[in-house]
Amino acid sequence: MMNNMGETLIILGNGFDLDLGWKTSYKDFYRARENNFKEYDRMKYIQEMVKEEYWYDLEGYIRKCLIEMPKERAEELNLFWQLCRNLMFEYLKPGKEIYTNIREEEVFNTNKESCAYKVLTKITNKSSIVTFNYTDPFIQNEIPNKATEYIHVHGNIVNTILCSDLILGADKSVMNENNIINNEKQTLPIIKYYETKYLDKVFSLLKTHKNIVFYGHSLGQTDADYFKPYFKNIISGNIIEQNIYFVTKNNKGLQQMKDNLNKYQIKYDDIFFSKSNVVPVYTEEGINSEGFQSLLKLI
């Protein structure tokens, strides 16, 4: 089986950009665009987001809203979702000069001593990359991308002209928790399952590479459609002998990932004790740590 596999697949999440030193978290986004949101504070979804500080996990909040949504609020939720996507586009788009509380150079100020930057400079054609970020760190840092394949599953902000090209939303399972969504044209576009064209591609890459590196991806519930089938196959023994690296800032980040997996009925311990080799790597230990050095040899 292993002889037919590629070498290494790297899955990037927002934690990768944060490790670079970039201000791309939902918290950074909200604080920079806070005044824009206040312009629409008549919207109840914004009132609740601000009051409960749900902007720390915007997609998680959108997921919650979908589950609890009555039919009469579908249009309002659609407008809120569009507003978030539009403001995210403006915040992250290179060359944009309109910022409320932060300058663009502060958003993309790269720490060249970071583990993430070291990865960018070491990538070879042994690796393929699937990123869930809108950003393109290779272009932003003027580093040649030598990866065999490079996929932006939710859109590439550098090459995107229309904000509607960015995918933002929740996983398909919310439709089982609120039947209204199934027949409501206002909310179906918020389900990422129907917007992405990469579900089958991501699964194919995950099962056909020898080494899988999850770097800064929290494996949140809103991306469960991409990962749940893969981990179920790992646990059942249908996929074996892979090296799976979970790269987080520290043990707290790993625990968050474990908690997220539990939300879609995947147990980290079942992955750990599968027929694959699981290696946690903590970036706060630096580029010289044993785990990080072993990872660099694979990419």
CSV table of N, CA and C in Angstrom, one decimal, residues 24 34 60 159 206 212 245 253:
chain,number,residue,atom,x,y,z
A,24,THR,N,-4.5,37.3,11.9
A,24,THR,CA,-5.6,36.7,11.0
A,24,THR,C,-6.6,35.9,11.8
A,34,GLU,N,-14.5,46.4,14.0
A,34,GLU,CA,-15.5,46.6,15.0
A,34,GLU,C,-16.5,47.7,14.6
A,60,GLY,N,-18.0,29.1,14.2
A,60,GLY,CA,-18.8,28.3,15.2
A,60,GLY,C,-20.1,29.1,15.6
A,159,ASN,N,-5.7,35.9,-5.2
A,159,ASN,CA,-6.2,35.8,-6.6
A,159,ASN,C,-7.7,36.0,-6.7
A,206,LEU,N,-5.6,12.7,1.6
A,206,LEU,CA,-5.4,12.2,3.0
A,206,LEU,C,-5.1,10.7,3.0
A,212,ILE,N,1.1,12.7,7.0
A,212,ILE,CA,0.1,13.8,7.1
A,212,ILE,C,0.4,14.7,8.2
A,245,TYR,N,1.2,13.9,12.0
A,245,TYR,CA,1.7,15.0,12.8
A,245,TYR,C,0.6,16.0,13.1
A,253,GLY,N,-3.4,23.8,22.9
A,253,GLY,CA,-3.9,23.7,21.5
A,253,GLY,C,-4.2,22.3,21.1
